[in-house]
CSV table of C-alpha atoms in Angstrom, one decimal:
chain,number,residue,atom,x,y,z
A,1,MET,CA,-2.6,11.5,-25.7
A,2,LYS,CA,-6.3,12.6,-25.8
A,3,ARG,CA,-8.1,12.7,-29.2
A,4,LYS,CA,-11.4,14.5,-29.7
A,5,ILE,CA,-13.5,14.4,-32.8
A,6,ILE,CA,-16.3,17.0,-33.2
A,7,LEU,CA,-19.1,15.6,-35.3
A,8,ARG,CA,-20.1,19.1,-36.6
A,9,SER,CA,-23.4,18.0,-38.1
A,10,PHE,CA,-24.6,16.8,-34.7
A,11,LEU,CA,-22.3,18.7,-32.3
A,12,GLY,CA,-21.3,15.4,-30.8
A,13,VAL,CA,-17.8,14.8,-29.3
A,14,LEU,CA,-16.0,11.5,-29.4
A,15,ALA,CA,-12.8,10.8,-27.5
A,16,THR,CA,-10.9,7.5,-27.0
A,17,ALA,CA,-8.2,6.0,-24.9
A,18,PHE,CA,-5.5,3.6,-26.0
A,19,MET,CA,-4.4,1.2,-23.3
A,20,LEU,CA,-2.2,-1.8,-23.0
A,21,ALA,CA,-1.2,-4.5,-20.6
A,22,ALA,CA,2.2,-6.2,-20.6
A,23,ALA,CA,2.6,-9.7,-19.3
A,24,PRO,CA,4.8,-9.9,-16.1
A,25,ALA,CA,8.3,-11.1,-16.6
A,26,PRO,CA,8.7,-14.8,-15.5
A,27,ALA,CA,10.9,-15.7,-12.6
A,28,THR,CA,14.3,-17.4,-13.2
A,29,GLU,CA,15.9,-20.0,-10.8
A,30,LEU,CA,19.5,-19.3,-10.0
A,31,ILE,CA,20.3,-22.2,-7.8
A,32,ILE,CA,21.4,-25.4,-9.5
A,33,ASN,CA,20.4,-28.7,-7.9
A,34,GLY,CA,18.6,-26.9,-5.1
A,35,GLY,CA,16.6,-30.1,-4.3
A,36,LEU,CA,19.9,-32.1,-4.0
A,37,GLU,CA,18.5,-34.8,-6.3
A,38,SER,CA,21.8,-34.8,-8.1
A,39,GLY,CA,23.7,-35.4,-4.9
A,40,SER,CA,26.2,-32.7,-4.1
A,41,SER,CA,26.6,-31.5,-7.7
A,42,SER,CA,27.0,-27.7,-7.9
A,43,TRP,CA,27.5,-27.4,-4.2
A,44,THR,CA,30.8,-26.8,-2.4
A,45,LEU,CA,30.9,-28.8,0.8
A,46,SER,CA,33.5,-29.1,3.6
A,47,GLY,CA,33.7,-30.9,6.9
A,48,GLY,CA,31.3,-33.8,7.3
A,49,VAL,CA,28.3,-32.4,5.5
A,50,SER,CA,26.9,-34.6,2.7
A,51,ALA,CA,24.0,-34.9,0.3
A,52,SER,CA,22.2,-37.7,2.1
A,53,THR,CA,19.3,-40.0,1.6
A,54,TYR,CA,19.5,-41.4,5.1
A,55,ALA,CA,16.2,-42.5,6.7
A,56,GLY,CA,14.1,-40.8,4.1
A,57,LEU,CA,14.3,-37.5,5.9
A,58,ALA,CA,14.3,-35.1,2.9
A,59,HIS,CA,11.7,-32.4,2.7
A,60,SER,CA,10.9,-33.5,-0.8
A,61,GLY,CA,12.5,-36.0,-3.2
A,62,THR,CA,15.1,-38.3,-1.6
A,63,TYR,CA,18.2,-36.1,-1.0
A,64,TYR,CA,19.0,-33.4,1.5
A,65,LEU,CA,22.1,-31.6,2.9
A,66,TRP,CA,23.0,-33.1,6.3
A,67,PHE,CA,25.0,-30.9,8.6
A,68,GLY,CA,26.2,-32.0,12.0
A,69,GLY,CA,25.4,-35.6,13.0
A,70,ALA,CA,28.7,-36.1,14.8
A,71,VAL,CA,30.6,-34.6,17.7
A,72,ASN,CA,33.5,-32.2,17.2
A,73,GLU,CA,32.4,-31.4,13.7
A,74,ASN,CA,32.5,-28.2,11.7
A,75,ASP,CA,30.5,-28.3,8.5
A,76,ALA,CA,29.9,-25.8,5.6
A,77,GLY,CA,28.2,-25.8,2.3
A,78,TYR,CA,27.5,-23.1,-0.2
A,79,GLN,CA,26.6,-22.3,-3.8
A,80,THR,CA,27.8,-19.2,-5.7
A,81,ILE,CA,25.4,-17.2,-7.8
A,82,THR,CA,25.2,-13.8,-9.5
A,83,ILE,CA,22.1,-11.6,-9.0
A,84,PRO,CA,21.4,-9.8,-12.3
A,85,ALA,CA,22.1,-6.0,-12.1
A,86,ASN,CA,18.6,-5.3,-13.5
A,87,ALA,CA,16.7,-7.7,-11.3
A,88,THR,CA,13.4,-6.3,-9.9
A,89,ALA,CA,13.0,-9.2,-7.4
A,90,ALA,CA,15.3,-11.8,-5.9
A,91,THR,CA,14.2,-14.1,-3.1
A,92,LEU,CA,16.1,-16.9,-1.3
A,93,SER,CA,14.0,-19.8,0.0
A,94,PHE,CA,15.0,-23.0,1.8
A,95,TYR,CA,13.7,-25.5,4.2
A,96,TYR,CA,15.5,-26.6,7.4
A,97,ASN,CA,14.9,-29.2,10.1
A,98,ILE,CA,16.7,-29.7,13.4
A,99,ASN,CA,16.8,-32.7,15.8
A,100,SER,CA,19.1,-33.1,18.7
A,101,ALA,CA,20.2,-35.2,21.6
A,102,GLU,CA,21.0,-32.0,23.4
A,103,GLY,CA,18.6,-30.2,25.7
A,104,THR,CA,17.3,-26.8,25.2
A,105,SER,CA,18.7,-24.9,28.2
A,106,ALA,CA,21.8,-23.6,26.2
A,107,ALA,CA,23.1,-23.4,22.7
A,108,TYR,CA,25.8,-26.2,22.4
A,109,ASP,CA,25.5,-27.0,18.7
A,110,THR,CA,24.8,-24.2,16.2
A,111,PHE,CA,23.7,-23.7,12.6
A,112,SER,CA,23.6,-20.6,10.5
A,113,ALA,CA,22.6,-19.4,7.0
A,114,THR,CA,24.4,-16.4,5.7
A,115,ILE,CA,25.0,-14.4,2.5
A,116,ARG,CA,28.7,-14.0,1.8
A,117,ASN,CA,30.9,-12.5,-0.9
A,118,THR,CA,33.3,-14.6,-2.9
A,119,SER,CA,36.0,-13.9,-0.3
A,120,GLY,CA,33.9,-15.5,2.4
A,121,THR,CA,33.0,-12.2,4.2
A,122,VAL,CA,29.6,-12.2,5.7
A,123,LEU,CA,27.3,-9.7,4.0
A,124,ALA,CA,24.1,-10.6,5.8
A,125,THR,CA,22.8,-13.2,8.2
A,126,VAL,CA,19.6,-15.0,7.1
A,127,GLY,CA,19.3,-16.9,10.4
A,128,ASN,CA,21.0,-18.5,13.4
A,129,TRP,CA,19.7,-21.6,15.1
A,130,SER,CA,20.9,-24.2,17.6
A,131,ASN,CA,19.8,-27.2,19.6
A,132,ILE,CA,17.6,-24.8,21.5
A,133,ASN,CA,15.5,-24.6,18.3
A,134,LYS,CA,15.2,-28.4,17.8
A,135,ASP,CA,12.0,-29.7,16.3
A,136,GLY,CA,9.6,-32.3,17.6
A,137,GLY,CA,11.1,-34.9,15.3
A,138,ALA,CA,13.4,-35.6,12.3
A,139,GLY,CA,12.3,-34.9,8.8
A,140,ASN,CA,8.7,-34.2,7.7
A,141,PRO,CA,6.4,-32.7,9.0
A,142,TYR,CA,9.0,-30.7,11.0
A,143,TYR,CA,10.7,-28.7,8.3
A,144,HIS,CA,10.4,-24.9,8.3
A,145,GLN,CA,10.6,-22.6,5.3
A,146,GLN,CA,13.0,-19.6,5.5
A,147,THR,CA,13.0,-16.7,3.0
A,148,PHE,CA,15.3,-13.7,2.5
A,149,ASN,CA,15.3,-10.8,0.1
A,150,LEU,CA,18.4,-10.7,-2.1
A,151,LEU,CA,17.6,-7.7,-4.2
A,152,PRO,CA,20.1,-5.5,-2.3
A,153,TYR,CA,22.8,-7.7,-3.9
A,154,ALA,CA,21.7,-7.0,-7.5
A,155,GLY,CA,24.8,-6.9,-9.7
A,156,GLN,CA,26.9,-8.9,-7.2
A,157,THR,CA,28.3,-12.4,-7.1
A,158,ILE,CA,27.4,-14.0,-3.7
A,159,ARG,CA,27.4,-17.2,-1.9
A,160,ILE,CA,24.4,-18.8,-0.3
A,161,TYR,CA,26.2,-20.2,2.7
A,162,PHE,CA,25.2,-22.8,5.4
A,163,SER,CA,27.4,-23.8,8.3
A,164,SER,CA,27.2,-25.8,11.5
A,165,ILE,CA,29.3,-26.5,14.6
A,166,ASN,CA,28.8,-29.5,16.9
A,167,ASP,CA,30.6,-29.6,20.3
A,168,SER,CA,32.3,-32.6,21.9
A,169,SER,CA,29.1,-34.2,23.4
A,170,GLN,CA,25.7,-35.0,22.2
A,171,VAL,CA,24.8,-34.8,18.5
A,172,THR,CA,22.6,-32.3,16.7
A,173,ASN,CA,21.5,-32.9,13.1
A,174,PHE,CA,20.7,-29.9,10.9
A,175,ARG,CA,19.0,-30.6,7.5
A,176,VAL,CA,18.6,-28.3,4.6
A,177,ASP,CA,16.5,-29.0,1.4
A,178,ASP,CA,14.8,-27.3,-1.5
A,179,VAL,CA,17.1,-24.3,-1.7
A,180,SER,CA,15.9,-21.8,-4.3
A,181,VAL,CA,16.8,-18.3,-5.5
A,182,GLN,CA,14.1,-16.9,-7.8
A,183,VAL,CA,14.9,-13.7,-9.6
A,184,THR,CA,12.8,-11.5,-11.9
A,185,VAL,CA,14.3,-9.3,-14.6
A,186,PRO,CA,12.6,-7.1,-17.2
A,187,THR,CA,12.1,-8.9,-20.5
A,188,GLY,CA,12.7,-5.7,-22.4
A,189,SER,CA,11.8,-2.0,-22.5
A,190,ALA,CA,8.2,-1.1,-21.5
A,191,PRO,CA,5.9,-1.2,-24.5
A,192,THR,CA,5.3,2.2,-26.1
A,193,VAL,CA,1.9,3.3,-27.3
A,194,SER,CA,0.2,6.3,-28.8
A,195,THR,CA,-3.2,7.3,-30.1
A,196,SER,CA,-3.9,8.7,-33.5
A,197,PRO,CA,-6.9,10.7,-34.8
A,198,ALA,CA,-10.2,8.8,-35.3
A,199,SER,CA,-11.2,7.9,-38.8
A,200,LEU,CA,-14.1,6.6,-40.7
A,201,ILE,CA,-16.4,8.9,-38.8
A,202,THR,CA,-20.2,8.8,-39.4
A,203,THR,CA,-23.1,10.1,-37.3
A,204,THR,CA,-23.0,7.0,-35.1
A,205,THR,CA,-19.7,5.2,-35.7
A,206,ALA,CA,-16.0,5.9,-35.7
A,207,ARG,CA,-12.7,4.0,-35.8
A,208,MET,CA,-10.2,4.6,-33.0
A,209,ASN,CA,-6.6,4.4,-34.2
A,210,GLY,CA,-3.2,4.1,-32.5
A,211,THR,CA,0.2,2.4,-32.6
A,212,VAL,CA,2.0,0.0,-30.3
A,213,ASN,CA,5.6,-1.3,-30.1
A,214,PRO,CA,5.9,-4.2,-27.7
A,215,ASN,CA,9.7,-3.6,-27.3
A,216,GLY,CA,10.2,-7.3,-26.7
A,217,ALA,CA,7.5,-7.7,-24.0
A,218,ASP,CA,4.4,-9.9,-24.4
A,219,THR,CA,1.8,-7.2,-25.1
A,220,THR,CA,-2.0,-7.0,-25.3
A,221,VAL,CA,-3.9,-3.8,-26.4
A,222,TYR,CA,-7.3,-2.4,-25.8
A,223,PHE,CA,-9.2,0.8,-26.0
A,224,GLN,CA,-10.9,2.2,-22.8
A,225,TRP,CA,-13.8,4.6,-23.1
A,226,GLY,CA,-17.0,5.9,-21.5
A,227,LEU,CA,-19.5,8.7,-21.0
A,228,THR,CA,-17.6,10.1,-18.0
A,229,THR,CA,-14.0,10.2,-16.9
A,230,ALA,CA,-14.6,7.0,-15.0
A,231,TYR,CA,-14.7,5.3,-18.4
A,232,GLY,CA,-16.2,2.0,-17.5
A,233,ASN,CA,-15.9,0.3,-20.9
A,234,ASN,CA,-13.1,-1.7,-22.5
A,235,THR,CA,-13.0,-3.0,-26.0
A,236,GLY,CA,-11.8,-6.5,-26.5
A,237,SER,CA,-8.0,-6.9,-26.2
A,238,GLY,CA,-5.7,-7.9,-29.1
A,239,ASP,CA,-2.5,-9.8,-28.8
A,240,PHE,CA,0.4,-7.8,-30.3
A,241,GLY,CA,3.1,-10.3,-29.5
A,242,SER,CA,6.6,-9.5,-28.2
A,243,GLY,CA,8.3,-8.0,-31.3
A,244,THR,CA,10.2,-4.8,-31.6
A,245,THR,CA,8.5,-3.1,-34.5
A,246,THR,CA,5.7,-0.4,-34.3
A,247,GLN,CA,2.3,-1.8,-35.4
A,248,SER,CA,-1.0,-0.1,-36.1
A,249,ALA,CA,-4.0,-0.8,-33.8
A,250,TYR,CA,-7.7,0.2,-34.1
A,251,SER,CA,-11.1,-0.5,-32.8
A,252,ASP,CA,-14.5,0.2,-34.5
A,253,PHE,CA,-17.2,1.8,-32.4
A,254,THR,CA,-20.8,1.5,-33.4
A,255,GLY,CA,-24.1,2.7,-31.9
A,256,LEU,CA,-22.7,6.1,-30.8
A,257,THR,CA,-25.2,8.7,-29.9
A,258,PRO,CA,-25.0,12.2,-31.6
A,259,ASN,CA,-24.6,15.2,-29.3
A,260,THR,CA,-22.9,13.0,-26.7
A,261,THR,CA,-19.4,13.3,-25.3
A,262,TYR,CA,-17.3,10.2,-24.9
A,263,HIS,CA,-14.4,10.3,-22.6
A,264,TYR,CA,-11.2,8.3,-22.2
């Protein structure tokens, strides 16, 4: 809301703006034991997949999920999470590495990452790989990062699902490490602010008044003003915390010029 004060003795006009900035909501990790440093804890594994330390081939730390590694093997591993209904961002990230005794002329051994519901139905495919995609070596520095947007599943319980199939000859190893789902949710309602009439007016000074309610969000407040609608000047900011009560805010201006219009 605009506020104009006419200093009638000098025909000057003073106007102010009341502005605020709310700190962004922090991201929350939904995957438990995504780095596998607690072994297979919080993961559901089947087939021959394991949380392994073999040969120091983890992307980071010492453990990784090892799929394949044997002929005639079908492996699967997943973790179930719930994306908050009010999430504003949700991103899956993981690292994978493939090494194989197979050639690259055809896909004999396969690996996939999918998003599934709790019944096991595939909702989306993050990626499909095979021995054709094998890396130049095992472990670092041959890991690749894969990301995927999970925001379409806000309000749903889903599985982050990895699976592999090895055929009857030649072995392919599929490694997964550092699985993460970062979500951002609002910390509360947006802060509410309003301006109030200026007070303590003299020929060259005035106090700008307003109110702010952080509504649970970390909030800082400042006034913005200038000689044109481009403003160009901010007062110092004040920390109003993250409470839920309405508080008064003000800023004192000095050195104002009579017969001059100040805009916000």
